Structures are given as C-alpha cells and as structure tokens.
Coordinates of C-alpha atoms in Angstrom, one line a residue:
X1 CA 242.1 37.7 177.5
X2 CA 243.7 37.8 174.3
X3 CA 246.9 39.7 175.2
X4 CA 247.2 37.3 177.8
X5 CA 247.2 34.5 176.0
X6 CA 249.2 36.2 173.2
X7 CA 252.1 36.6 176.2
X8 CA 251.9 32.8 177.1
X9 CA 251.9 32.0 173.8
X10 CA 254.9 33.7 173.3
X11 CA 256.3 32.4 176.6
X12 CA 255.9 29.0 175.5
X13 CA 257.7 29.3 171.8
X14 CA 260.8 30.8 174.3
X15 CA 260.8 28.4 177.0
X16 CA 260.0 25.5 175.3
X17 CA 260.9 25.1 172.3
X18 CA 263.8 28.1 172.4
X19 CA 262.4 29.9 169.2
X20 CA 261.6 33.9 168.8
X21 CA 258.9 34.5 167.1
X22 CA 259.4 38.0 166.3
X23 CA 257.4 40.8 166.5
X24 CA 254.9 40.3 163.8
X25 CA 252.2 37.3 165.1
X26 CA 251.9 36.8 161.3
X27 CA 255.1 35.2 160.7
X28 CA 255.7 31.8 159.7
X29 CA 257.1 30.0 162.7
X30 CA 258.4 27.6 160.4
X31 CA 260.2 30.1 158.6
X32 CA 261.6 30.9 162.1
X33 CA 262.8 27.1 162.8
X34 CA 260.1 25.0 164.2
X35 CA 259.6 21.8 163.2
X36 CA 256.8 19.7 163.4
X37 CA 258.5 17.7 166.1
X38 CA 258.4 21.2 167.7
X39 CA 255.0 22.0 166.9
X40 CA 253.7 18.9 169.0
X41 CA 255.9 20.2 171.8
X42 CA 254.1 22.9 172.0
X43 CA 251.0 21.4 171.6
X44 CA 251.4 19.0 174.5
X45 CA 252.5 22.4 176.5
X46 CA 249.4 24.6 175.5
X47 CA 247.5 21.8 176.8
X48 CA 249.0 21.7 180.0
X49 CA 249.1 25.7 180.7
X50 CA 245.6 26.3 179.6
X51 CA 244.1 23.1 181.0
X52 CA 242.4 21.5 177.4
X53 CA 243.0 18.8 175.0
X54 CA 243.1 20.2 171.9
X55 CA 240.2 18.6 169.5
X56 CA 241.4 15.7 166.1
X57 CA 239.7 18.6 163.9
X58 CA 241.8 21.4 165.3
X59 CA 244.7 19.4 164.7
X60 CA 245.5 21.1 161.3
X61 CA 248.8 22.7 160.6
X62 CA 246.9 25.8 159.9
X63 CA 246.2 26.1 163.6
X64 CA 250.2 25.9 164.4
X65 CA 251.6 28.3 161.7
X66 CA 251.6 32.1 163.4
X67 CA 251.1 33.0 166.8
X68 CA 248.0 34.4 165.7
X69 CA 246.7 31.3 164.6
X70 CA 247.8 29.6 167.9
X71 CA 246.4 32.6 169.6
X72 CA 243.1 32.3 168.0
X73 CA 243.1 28.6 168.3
X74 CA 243.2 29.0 172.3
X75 CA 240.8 31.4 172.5
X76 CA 238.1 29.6 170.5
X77 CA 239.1 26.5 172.9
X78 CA 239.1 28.7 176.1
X79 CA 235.7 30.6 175.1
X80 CA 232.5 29.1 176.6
X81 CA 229.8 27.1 174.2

C-alpha cells in the first residue's frame, strides 16, 4: 500500500500543484516551492483521491512538510481502527 500511495502522492504534488518533489521523500517541500496556499490545495485533493476528511488534529504543518510525512499521514488515515 505504501508505494502506492507514495506514487499518488507524488502524482498529486505534479498535477496539482506543478511542483517536483525530488527524489528524496525527506525533503522540505517548502524548500521546493509550496506554499501554504499550496499545501491546502493538496489537502483538499488527498481528500478527494483517497476518499477521507482529514481530522482538525492532523492538521499540523508537520503532517504537510515531506512526502513522507504526507505518506505516513494517509496511511494512518487509510489503516482500519
């Protein structure tokens, strides 16, 4: 599951908000232009593709900074209990 979701992740940051994010999930994706405008851009598409609303607590920065955070993010909201 979690390549998978790496891959849409990665989709997304292309198609929607026309950003690389490189090769390393670790990098800063501020650091590679988005802005928070941006990062509720993506929000609002993560929610649509994976079919969740994304909880007030998980709402942190933290959660938006690498693709592995956003990665990680998904999968706790996509994992069962």
């Amino acid at each position: 599951m979690g390549d998978d979701i790496r891959a849409g992740v990665i989709a997304l940051l292309r198609e929607s908000l026309q950003v690389e994010p490189g090769d390393d999930g670790s990098q800063d994706l501020g650091e590679r232009g988005v802005t928070s405008f941006q990062s509720v851009v993506l929000l609002t598409a993560l929610e649509e593709r994976y079919g969740f609303q994304v909880p007030d607590e998980a709402l942190a920065l933290e959660n938006f900074l690498t693709v592995d955070r956003i990665v990680a993010l998904v999968e706790s909201l996509l994992s069962p209990g």
